[in-house]
PDB file of C-alpha atoms in Angstrom:
ATOM      1  CA  MET A   1     -26.784  28.753 180.835  1.00 43.00           C
ATOM      2  CA  LYS A   2     -23.606  30.356 179.583  1.00 43.00           C
ATOM      3  CA  ASN A   3     -23.110  34.075 179.731  1.00 45.00           C
ATOM      4  CA  PRO A   4     -23.180  35.485 176.163  1.00 41.00           C
ATOM      5  CA  PHE A   5     -20.780  38.249 177.178  1.00 37.00           C
ATOM      6  CA  SER A   6     -18.167  35.678 178.233  1.00 42.00           C
ATOM      7  CA  LEU A   7     -18.513  33.958 174.862  1.00 41.00           C
ATOM      8  CA  TYR A   8     -18.044  37.281 173.144  1.00 38.00           C
ATOM      9  CA  ALA A   9     -14.967  37.989 175.250  1.00 42.00           C
ATOM     10  CA  LYS A  10     -13.429  34.682 174.259  1.00 45.00           C
ATOM     11  CA  LYS A  11     -14.000  35.266 170.536  1.00 47.00           C
ATOM     12  CA  LYS A  12     -12.946  38.901 170.599  1.00 51.00           C
ATOM     13  CA  LYS A  13      -9.617  39.471 168.876  1.00 59.00           C
ATOM     14  CA  PRO A  14      -6.871  41.440 170.630  1.00 59.00           C
ATOM     15  CA  SER A  15      -6.581  45.090 169.720  1.00 63.00           C
ATOM     16  CA  GLU A  16      -3.948  46.433 167.352  1.00 61.00           C
ATOM     17  CA  PRO A  17      -1.857  48.004 170.169  1.00 62.00           C
ATOM     18  CA  ALA A  18      -1.868  44.663 171.991  1.00 61.00           C
ATOM     19  CA  ARG A  19      -0.692  42.799 168.863  1.00 62.00           C
ATOM     20  CA  HIS A  20       1.958  45.462 168.246  1.00 61.00           C
ATOM     21  CA  ALA A  21       3.250  45.162 171.829  1.00 61.00           C
ATOM     22  CA  LYS A  22       3.361  41.375 171.536  1.00 60.00           C
ATOM     23  CA  ARG A  23       5.398  41.578 168.302  1.00 62.00           C
ATOM     24  CA  ASN A  24       7.840  44.021 169.899  1.00 62.00           C
ATOM     25  CA  TRP A  25       8.221  41.785 172.945  1.00 57.00           C
ATOM     26  CA  LYS A  26       8.999  38.727 170.806  1.00 58.00           C
ATOM     27  CA  LYS A  27      11.404  40.738 168.659  1.00 59.00           C
ATOM     28  CA  HIS A  28      13.213  42.077 171.713  1.00 57.00           C
ATOM     29  CA  ASN A  29      13.536  38.650 173.324  1.00 55.00           C
ATOM     30  CA  ARG A  30      15.109  37.168 170.203  1.00 55.00           C
ATOM     31  CA  LYS A  31      18.190  39.264 170.821  1.00 57.00           C
ATOM     32  CA  ILE A  32      21.096  37.731 172.671  1.00 61.00           C
ATOM     33  CA  SER A  33      21.410  39.425 176.038  1.00 70.00           C
ATOM     34  CA  PHE A  34      23.800  39.014 178.940  1.00 75.00           C
ATOM     35  CA  SER A  35      21.110  37.454 181.140  1.00 78.00           C
ATOM     36  CA  ASN A  36      20.191  34.847 178.505  1.00 78.00           C
ATOM     37  CA  THR A  37      23.854  34.022 177.939  1.00 84.00           C
ATOM     38  CA  ALA A  38      24.500  33.682 181.663  1.00 86.00           C
ATOM     39  CA  LEU A  39      21.436  31.445 182.012  1.00 84.00           C
ATOM     40  CA  CYS A  40      22.597  29.152 179.198  1.00 87.00           C
ATOM     41  CA  LEU A  41      26.106  28.904 180.645  1.00 88.00           C
ATOM     42  CA  ALA A  42      24.747  28.116 184.085  1.00 89.00           C
ATOM     43  CA  LEU A  43      22.495  25.382 182.694  1.00 87.00           C
ATOM     44  CA  LEU A  44      25.394  23.899 180.747  1.00 89.00           C
ATOM     45  CA  PHE A  45      27.563  23.979 183.869  1.00 89.00           C
ATOM     46  CA  LEU A  46      24.876  22.114 185.809  1.00 85.00           C
ATOM     47  CA  PHE A  47      23.780  19.535 183.229  1.00 86.00           C
ATOM     48  CA  ILE A  48      26.935  18.681 181.262  1.00 89.00           C
ATOM     49  CA  PRO A  49      28.345  16.537 184.134  1.00 85.00           C
ATOM     50  CA  LEU A  50      25.075  14.599 184.234  1.00 85.00           C
ATOM     51  CA  PHE A  51      25.222  13.919 180.511  1.00 87.00           C
ATOM     52  CA  VAL A  52      28.856  12.817 180.838  1.00 85.00           C
ATOM     53  CA  ILE A  53      27.895  10.354 183.591  1.00 83.00           C
ATOM     54  CA  ILE A  54      25.028   8.989 181.511  1.00 85.00           C
ATOM     55  CA  PHE A  55      27.260   8.697 178.431  1.00 85.00           C
ATOM     56  CA  TYR A  56      30.015   6.764 180.232  1.00 81.00           C
ATOM     57  CA  SER A  57      27.517   4.471 181.932  1.00 82.00           C
ATOM     58  CA  PHE A  58      27.107   2.834 178.511  1.00 85.00           C
ATOM     59  CA  ASN A  59      30.833   2.636 177.870  1.00 83.00           C
ATOM     60  CA  GLU A  60      32.236  -0.856 177.448  1.00 79.00           C
ATOM     61  CA  SER A  61      35.602   0.073 178.993  1.00 76.00           C
ATOM     62  CA  LYS A  62      36.393   1.184 182.536  1.00 75.00           C
ATOM     63  CA  ASP A  63      38.655   3.917 181.210  1.00 72.00           C
ATOM     64  CA  SER A  64      37.589   7.381 180.077  1.00 70.00           C
ATOM     65  CA  THR A  65      38.054   6.330 176.448  1.00 73.00           C
ATOM     66  CA  PHE A  66      34.800   5.301 174.824  1.00 73.00           C
ATOM     67  CA  THR A  67      35.366   1.875 173.229  1.00 77.00           C
ATOM     68  CA  GLY A  68      31.819   0.863 172.434  1.00 79.00           C
ATOM     69  CA  PHE A  69      28.211   0.754 173.582  1.00 82.00           C
ATOM     70  CA  SER A  70      27.519  -1.823 176.277  1.00 82.00           C
ATOM     71  CA  LEU A  71      25.115  -2.600 179.135  1.00 85.00           C
ATOM     72  CA  ILE A  72      27.676  -4.530 181.131  1.00 86.00           C
ATOM     73  CA  TRP A  73      27.765  -2.007 183.982  1.00 84.00           C
ATOM     74  CA  TYR A  74      24.000  -2.122 184.350  1.00 85.00           C
ATOM     75  CA  GLU A  75      24.225  -5.905 184.517  1.00 84.00           C
ATOM     76  CA  LYS A  76      26.832  -5.676 187.269  1.00 84.00           C
ATOM     77  CA  LEU A  77      24.751  -3.036 189.049  1.00 83.00           C
ATOM     78  CA  PHE A  78      21.656  -5.221 189.307  1.00 85.00           C
ATOM     79  CA  LEU A  79      23.302  -8.640 189.613  1.00 83.00           C
ATOM     80  CA  SER A  80      26.597  -8.291 191.473  1.00 80.00           C
ATOM     81  CA  SER A  81      26.616  -5.094 193.572  1.00 80.00           C
ATOM     82  CA  GLU A  82      25.206  -6.205 196.919  1.00 85.00           C
ATOM     83  CA  ASP A  83      27.317  -3.796 198.966  1.00 85.00           C
ATOM     84  CA  LEU A  84      26.277  -0.870 196.789  1.00 83.00           C
ATOM     85  CA  TRP A  85      22.581  -1.668 197.143  1.00 87.00           C
ATOM     86  CA  HIS A  86      23.024  -2.165 200.884  1.00 89.00           C
ATOM     87  CA  SER A  87      24.553   1.298 201.229  1.00 89.00           C
ATOM     88  CA  LEU A  88      21.748   2.766 199.098  1.00 88.00           C
ATOM     89  CA  PHE A  89      19.182   1.054 201.341  1.00 91.00           C
ATOM     90  CA  ASN A  90      20.850   2.584 204.408  1.00 91.00           C
ATOM     91  CA  SER A  91      20.750   6.020 202.786  1.00 91.00           C
ATOM     92  CA  LEU A  92      17.073   5.693 201.879  1.00 91.00           C
ATOM     93  CA  LEU A  93      16.163   4.372 205.318  1.00 93.00           C
ATOM     94  CA  VAL A  94      17.914   7.237 207.103  1.00 93.00           C
ATOM     95  CA  ALA A  95      16.621   9.810 204.607  1.00 92.00           C
ATOM     96  CA  PHE A  96      12.928   8.895 204.867  1.00 94.00           C
ATOM     97  CA  THR A  97      12.868   8.391 208.643  1.00 94.00           C
ATOM     98  CA  SER A  98      14.847  11.542 209.437  1.00 93.00           C
ATOM     99  CA  ALA A  99      12.812  13.565 206.923  1.00 93.00           C
ATOM    100  CA  LEU A 100       9.566  12.302 208.475  1.00 95.00           C
ATOM    101  CA  VAL A 101      10.646  13.249 212.004  1.00 94.00           C
ATOM    102  CA  ALA A 102      12.062  16.600 210.857  1.00 93.00           C
ATOM    103  CA  THR A 103       8.851  17.384 208.962  1.00 93.00           C
ATOM    104  CA  ILE A 104       6.611  16.601 211.932  1.00 93.00           C
ATOM    105  CA  LEU A 105       8.713  18.564 214.419  1.00 92.00           C
ATOM    106  CA  GLY A 106       9.369  21.436 212.009  1.00 90.00           C
ATOM    107  CA  THR A 107       5.688  21.780 211.111  1.00 91.00           C
ATOM    108  CA  LEU A 108       4.527  21.790 214.732  1.00 89.00           C
ATOM    109  CA  ALA A 109       7.303  24.218 215.695  1.00 87.00           C
ATOM    110  CA  SER A 110       6.375  26.565 212.870  1.00 87.00           C
ATOM    111  CA  ILE A 111       2.695  26.535 213.830  1.00 85.00           C
ATOM    112  CA  GLY A 112       3.458  27.064 217.508  1.00 83.00           C
ATOM    113  CA  ILE A 113       5.935  29.903 216.979  1.00 83.00           C
ATOM    114  CA  SER A 114       3.728  31.646 214.401  1.00 78.00           C
ATOM    115  CA  TRP A 115       0.472  31.620 216.388  1.00 76.00           C
ATOM    116  CA  TYR A 116       1.377  31.489 220.070  1.00 74.00           C
ATOM    117  CA  ARG A 117       3.108  33.928 222.370  1.00 75.00           C
ATOM    118  CA  PHE A 118       5.483  32.665 225.045  1.00 74.00           C
ATOM    119  CA  PHE A 119       8.674  33.649 226.804  1.00 76.00           C
ATOM    120  CA  GLY A 120      11.817  33.346 224.673  1.00 73.00           C
ATOM    121  CA  LYS A 121       9.979  33.136 221.347  1.00 75.00           C
ATOM    122  CA  SER A 122      12.392  35.457 219.503  1.00 77.00           C
ATOM    123  CA  TYR A 123      15.416  33.572 220.855  1.00 79.00           C
ATOM    124  CA  ILE A 124      14.005  30.239 219.716  1.00 77.00           C
ATOM    125  CA  GLN A 125      13.392  31.673 216.246  1.00 76.00           C
ATOM    126  CA  SER A 126      17.002  32.848 216.047  1.00 76.00           C
ATOM    127  CA  ILE A 127      18.503  29.611 217.379  1.00 78.00           C
ATOM    128  CA  SER A 128      16.429  27.467 215.016  1.00 76.00           C
ATOM    129  CA  PHE A 129      18.359  28.815 212.020  1.00 77.00           C
ATOM    130  CA  LEU A 130      21.814  28.031 213.418  1.00 78.00           C
ATOM    131  CA  PRO A 131      22.086  24.575 211.775  1.00 77.00           C
ATOM    132  CA  MET A 132      21.523  26.280 208.407  1.00 79.00           C
ATOM    133  CA  VAL A 133      24.449  28.687 208.760  1.00 81.00           C
ATOM    134  CA  LEU A 134      26.945  26.648 210.766  1.00 82.00           C
ATOM    135  CA  PRO A 135      29.565  24.687 208.785  1.00 84.00           C
ATOM    136  CA  GLU A 136      28.830  20.992 208.550  1.00 86.00           C
ATOM    137  CA  VAL A 137      32.167  20.128 210.168  1.00 88.00           C
ATOM    138  CA  ILE A 138      31.220  22.032 213.324  1.00 89.00           C
ATOM    139  CA  MET A 139      27.817  20.348 213.471  1.00 88.00           C
ATOM    140  CA  GLY A 140      29.323  16.923 212.885  1.00 88.00           C
ATOM    141  CA  VAL A 141      32.036  17.342 215.538  1.00 91.00           C
ATOM    142  CA  SER A 142      29.563  18.733 218.097  1.00 90.00           C
ATOM    143  CA  MET A 143      27.204  15.802 217.547  1.00 91.00           C
ATOM    144  CA  LEU A 144      30.094  13.349 217.774  1.00 90.00           C
ATOM    145  CA  ILE A 145      31.117  14.879 221.128  1.00 92.00           C
ATOM    146  CA  PHE A 146      27.515  14.726 222.332  1.00 91.00           C
ATOM    147  CA  PHE A 147      27.090  11.065 221.351  1.00 91.00           C
ATOM    148  CA  SER A 148      30.380  10.192 223.028  1.00 90.00           C
ATOM    149  CA  ALA A 149      29.340  12.048 226.195  1.00 91.00           C
ATOM    150  CA  ILE A 150      26.105  10.070 226.534  1.00 90.00           C
ATOM    151  CA  LYS A 151      27.852   6.791 225.620  1.00 89.00           C
ATOM    152  CA  LEU A 152      25.737   6.242 222.484  1.00 88.00           C
ATOM    153  CA  SER A 153      27.241   3.811 219.981  1.00 89.00           C
ATOM    154  CA  LEU A 154      27.747   5.221 216.510  1.00 89.00           C
ATOM    155  CA  GLY A 155      25.612   3.694 213.778  1.00 88.00           C
ATOM    156  CA  LEU A 156      22.491   4.274 211.716  1.00 90.00           C
ATOM    157  CA  PHE A 157      20.633   5.636 214.737  1.00 92.00           C
ATOM    158  CA  THR A 158      23.186   8.396 215.313  1.00 92.00           C
ATOM    159  CA  ILE A 159      23.111   9.236 211.583  1.00 93.00           C
ATOM    160  CA  PHE A 160      19.319   9.416 211.805  1.00 93.00           C
ATOM    161  CA  ILE A 161      19.485  11.853 214.749  1.00 93.00           C
ATOM    162  CA  ALA A 162      22.066  14.021 213.001  1.00 92.00           C
ATOM    163  CA  HIS A 163      20.124  14.199 209.750  1.00 92.00           C
ATOM    164  CA  ALA A 164      16.845  14.972 211.490  1.00 92.00           C
ATOM    165  CA  THR A 165      18.605  17.777 213.379  1.00 90.00           C
ATOM    166  CA  PHE A 166      20.034  19.619 210.371  1.00 88.00           C
ATOM    167  CA  CYS A 167      16.920  19.045 208.217  1.00 90.00           C
ATOM    168  CA  LEU A 168      14.505  20.451 210.800  1.00 90.00           C
ATOM    169  CA  PRO A 169      15.345  24.172 210.235  1.00 89.00           C
ATOM    170  CA  PHE A 170      14.694  23.870 206.500  1.00 89.00           C
ATOM    171  CA  VAL A 171      11.254  22.383 207.118  1.00 91.00           C
ATOM    172  CA  PHE A 172      10.596  25.096 209.695  1.00 90.00           C
ATOM    173  CA  LEU A 173      11.525  27.811 207.185  1.00 88.00           C
ATOM    174  CA  MET A 174       9.392  26.432 204.334  1.00 88.00           C
ATOM    175  CA  VAL A 175       6.330  25.825 206.483  1.00 89.00           C
ATOM    176  CA  SER A 176       6.675  29.269 208.078  1.00 86.00           C
ATOM    177  CA  ALA A 177       6.700  30.848 204.611  1.00 83.00           C
ATOM    178  CA  ARG A 178       3.463  29.025 203.839  1.00 84.00           C
ATOM    179  CA  ILE A 179       1.897  30.082 207.148  1.00 83.00           C
ATOM    180  CA  ASP A 180       2.716  33.742 206.458  1.00 79.00           C
ATOM    181  CA  GLU A 181       0.290  33.566 203.513  1.00 78.00           C
ATOM    182  CA  PHE A 182      -2.393  31.807 205.560  1.00 75.00           C
ATOM    183  CA  ASP A 183      -5.905  33.271 205.759  1.00 74.00           C
ATOM    184  CA  TYR A 184      -6.657  33.514 209.486  1.00 74.00           C
ATOM    185  CA  SER A 185     -10.356  34.023 208.860  1.00 79.00           C
ATOM    186  CA  ILE A 186     -10.599  30.292 208.107  1.00 80.00           C
ATOM    187  CA  ILE A 187      -9.558  29.501 211.673  1.00 77.00           C
ATOM    188  CA  GLU A 188     -12.143  31.911 213.051  1.00 76.00           C
ATOM    189  CA  ALA A 189     -14.780  30.284 210.850  1.00 81.00           C
ATOM    190  CA  SER A 190     -13.853  26.821 212.113  1.00 81.00           C
ATOM    191  CA  HIS A 191     -14.112  28.013 215.724  1.00 76.00           C
ATOM    192  CA  ASP A 192     -17.489  29.599 214.995  1.00 77.00           C
ATOM    193  CA  LEU A 193     -18.648  26.238 213.648  1.00 79.00           C
ATOM    194  CA  GLY A 194     -17.704  24.517 216.915  1.00 80.00           C
ATOM    195  CA  ALA A 195     -14.296  23.020 216.096  1.00 79.00           C
ATOM    196  CA  ASN A 196     -11.719  22.842 218.880  1.00 80.00           C
ATOM    197  CA  GLU A 197      -7.978  23.449 218.428  1.00 77.00           C
ATOM    198  CA  ILE A 198      -7.128  19.819 217.590  1.00 81.00           C
ATOM    199  CA  GLN A 199      -9.887  19.592 214.970  1.00 81.00           C
ATOM    200  CA  THR A 200      -8.856  22.941 213.516  1.00 80.00           C
ATOM    201  CA  LEU A 201      -5.240  21.796 213.348  1.00 80.00           C
ATOM    202  CA  PHE A 202      -5.872  18.540 211.470  1.00 81.00           C
ATOM    203  CA  ARG A 203      -8.860  19.573 209.333  1.00 82.00           C
ATOM    204  CA  VAL A 204      -8.075  23.209 208.496  1.00 82.00           C
ATOM    205  CA  ILE A 205      -4.493  24.261 209.163  1.00 82.00           C
ATOM    206  CA  ILE A 206      -2.520  21.207 208.024  1.00 84.00           C
ATOM    207  CA  PRO A 207      -4.455  20.731 204.730  1.00 84.00           C
ATOM    208  CA  ALA A 208      -3.961  24.440 203.963  1.00 83.00           C
ATOM    209  CA  ILE A 209      -0.189  24.353 204.505  1.00 84.00           C
ATOM    210  CA  MET A 210       0.307  20.880 203.019  1.00 86.00           C
ATOM    211  CA  PRO A 211       2.295  22.129 199.958  1.00 83.00           C
ATOM    212  CA  GLY A 212       4.855  23.672 202.294  1.00 86.00           C
ATOM    213  CA  ILE A 213       4.987  20.500 204.391  1.00 89.00           C
ATOM    214  CA  LEU A 214       5.535  18.288 201.345  1.00 87.00           C
ATOM    215  CA  SER A 215       8.189  20.654 199.995  1.00 85.00           C
ATOM    216  CA  GLY A 216      10.060  20.524 203.297  1.00 89.00           C
ATOM    217  CA  PHE A 217       9.772  16.729 203.373  1.00 91.00           C
ATOM    218  CA  VAL A 218      11.183  16.341 199.859  1.00 87.00           C
ATOM    219  CA  MET A 219      14.007  18.813 200.558  1.00 88.00           C
ATOM    220  CA  SER A 220      14.901  16.930 203.741  1.00 90.00           C
ATOM    221  CA  ILE A 221      15.140  13.653 201.813  1.00 90.00           C
ATOM    222  CA  THR A 222      17.390  15.283 199.219  1.00 87.00           C
ATOM    223  CA  MET A 223      19.695  16.826 201.800  1.00 89.00           C
ATOM    224  CA  SER A 224      19.947  13.578 203.737  1.00 90.00           C
ATOM    225  CA  LEU A 225      20.780  11.504 200.669  1.00 88.00           C
ATOM    226  CA  GLU A 226      23.642  13.761 199.583  1.00 85.00           C
ATOM    227  CA  ASP A 227      25.211  14.505 202.961  1.00 88.00           C
ATOM    228  CA  TYR A 228      28.739  13.230 203.481  1.00 88.00           C
ATOM    229  CA  VAL A 229      30.568  15.412 206.034  1.00 89.00           C
ATOM    230  CA  ILE A 230      28.220  14.976 209.006  1.00 91.00           C
ATOM    231  CA  THR A 231      27.518  11.343 208.113  1.00 91.00           C
ATOM    232  CA  SER A 232      31.213  10.464 208.031  1.00 89.00           C
ATOM    233  CA  LEU A 233      31.686  11.880 211.549  1.00 90.00           C
ATOM    234  CA  VAL A 234      28.711  10.181 213.245  1.00 91.00           C
ATOM    235  CA  SER A 235      28.690   6.852 211.395  1.00 89.00           C
ATOM    236  CA  GLY A 236      29.894   3.570 212.810  1.00 84.00           C
ATOM    237  CA  PRO A 237      30.541  -0.017 211.708  1.00 83.00           C
ATOM    238  CA  GLY A 238      27.848  -1.422 209.434  1.00 80.00           C
ATOM    239  CA  SER A 239      26.264   1.978 208.795  1.00 83.00           C
ATOM    240  CA  THR A 240      27.798   2.862 205.442  1.00 87.00           C
ATOM    241  CA  THR A 241      25.580   5.124 203.361  1.00 89.00           C
ATOM    242  CA  LEU A 242      25.819   5.700 199.632  1.00 86.00           C
ATOM    243  CA  PRO A 243      28.040   8.850 199.811  1.00 87.00           C
ATOM    244  CA  LEU A 244      30.439   7.061 202.174  1.00 88.00           C
ATOM    245  CA  TYR A 245      30.530   4.008 199.912  1.00 86.00           C
ATOM    246  CA  VAL A 246      31.219   6.063 196.791  1.00 83.00           C
ATOM    247  CA  TYR A 247      33.950   8.051 198.537  1.00 83.00           C
ATOM    248  CA  SER A 248      35.632   4.859 199.754  1.00 81.00           C
ATOM    249  CA  MET A 249      35.759   3.623 196.150  1.00 76.00           C
ATOM    250  CA  ILE A 250      37.832   6.634 195.077  1.00 70.00           C
ATOM    251  CA  ARG A 251      40.923   5.066 196.644  1.00 69.00           C
ATOM    252  CA  PHE A 252      40.650   2.152 194.204  1.00 69.00           C
ATOM    253  CA  GLY A 253      39.186   4.077 191.271  1.00 67.00           C
ATOM    254  CA  VAL A 254      35.508   4.781 190.745  1.00 68.00           C
ATOM    255  CA  SER A 255      33.764   1.928 188.973  1.00 74.00           C
ATOM    256  CA  PRO A 256      31.439   2.715 186.032  1.00 80.00           C
ATOM    257  CA  VAL A 257      28.773   0.934 188.071  1.00 83.00           C
ATOM    258  CA  ILE A 258      28.423   4.226 189.947  1.00 82.00           C
ATOM    259  CA  ASN A 259      27.605   5.911 186.628  1.00 82.00           C
ATOM    260  CA  SER A 260      24.876   3.356 186.000  1.00 85.00           C
ATOM    261  CA  LEU A 261      23.445   3.833 189.475  1.00 84.00           C
ATOM    262  CA  SER A 262      23.520   7.611 188.965  1.00 83.00           C
ATOM    263  CA  PHE A 263      21.488   7.309 185.767  1.00 86.00           C
ATOM    264  CA  VAL A 264      18.956   5.058 187.493  1.00 85.00           C
ATOM    265  CA  LEU A 265      18.635   7.547 190.354  1.00 83.00           C
ATOM    266  CA  ILE A 266      18.284  10.471 187.933  1.00 85.00           C
ATOM    267  CA  ILE A 267      15.382   8.724 186.185  1.00 88.00           C
ATOM    268  CA  ALA A 268      13.715   7.865 189.516  1.00 83.00           C
ATOM    269  CA  ILE A 269      14.115  11.424 190.839  1.00 80.00           C
ATOM    270  CA  CYS A 270      12.707  12.927 187.628  1.00 83.00           C
ATOM    271  CA  ILE A 271       9.650  10.659 187.803  1.00 85.00           C
ATOM    272  CA  ILE A 272       9.052  11.489 191.475  1.00 78.00           C
ATOM    273  CA  THR A 273       9.579  15.219 190.881  1.00 77.00           C
ATOM    274  CA  PHE A 274       7.115  15.451 187.997  1.00 79.00           C
ATOM    275  CA  ALA A 275       4.579  13.318 189.886  1.00 79.00           C
ATOM    276  CA  LEU A 276       4.844  15.548 192.955  1.00 71.00           C
ATOM    277  CA  ARG A 277       4.678  18.675 190.834  1.00 71.00           C
ATOM    278  CA  LYS A 278       1.479  17.519 189.183  1.00 70.00           C
ATOM    279  CA  GLY A 279       0.069  16.327 192.493  1.00 64.00           C
ATOM    280  CA  LEU A 280       0.792  19.617 194.240  1.00 61.00           C
ATOM    281  CA  LYS A 281      -0.830  21.550 191.409  1.00 60.00           C
ATOM    282  CA  SER A 282      -3.940  19.366 191.622  1.00 62.00           C
ATOM    283  CA  PHE A 283      -4.001  19.721 195.395  1.00 55.00           C
ATOM    284  CA  ALA A 284      -3.627  23.501 195.221  1.00 54.00           C
ATOM    285  CA  SER A 285      -6.373  23.820 192.600  1.00 57.00           C
ATOM    286  CA  ALA A 286      -8.671  21.631 194.671  1.00 56.00           C
ATOM    287  CA  ARG A 287      -8.212  23.925 197.631  1.00 56.00           C
TER     288      ARG A 287
END
């Protein structure tokens, strides 16, 4: 049975002061302010290059002059760009594997540092953020020296190790932010109900911090896909990723096929982003 007071509250009209305040707020926000102007300029700065890439992906000519609408570069992308797709496959393989390892290690590290006391805890917390603040050149050179010292051949495996290393602190930071908002009474309730630490970890803690884990995983994939500096230093023969392949094409002039691939990736990323956004909202509401 529905509460009649709730029905009345839904049908009740807002008061005159509330309507007056709403009109004033709308009137004030119609004015052009510095913050709105800065926001529009920033959005234009970010999105105009994307629109330019999309526009020239349909250009019939290889030059910057638009000569006519054509799908020739999409045809070449899907039918005669084996090396490009191979480099994209290498990037995706390294991105997903390194992001998975970084997410697992970063999540466990965040849980352990947040809830356990041990010697050197504060030092570990400080050191874990070093890959976030160090220049990529320093990280790349240090990893190259390390791989050379242990006689490890450069290739996809060394790229995977490097990417997992610099992605781990970002996962650690995002999961730690989620843990800071965690309700510890849930853990006490699970212990009162007879659950041990392993059961509490997989059935209580991880589902509760899953939005932070997924956010760290997606960020790690993004950072891995776009990295060039560290990848160029620790890569070897047969381990060309997409950023390395695109950069090598600059010497001969960038083909419009790259524009077509960029548009395809933009569409795929938008679909994945909106799907994850909706999924995270549903997951959070279900919790």
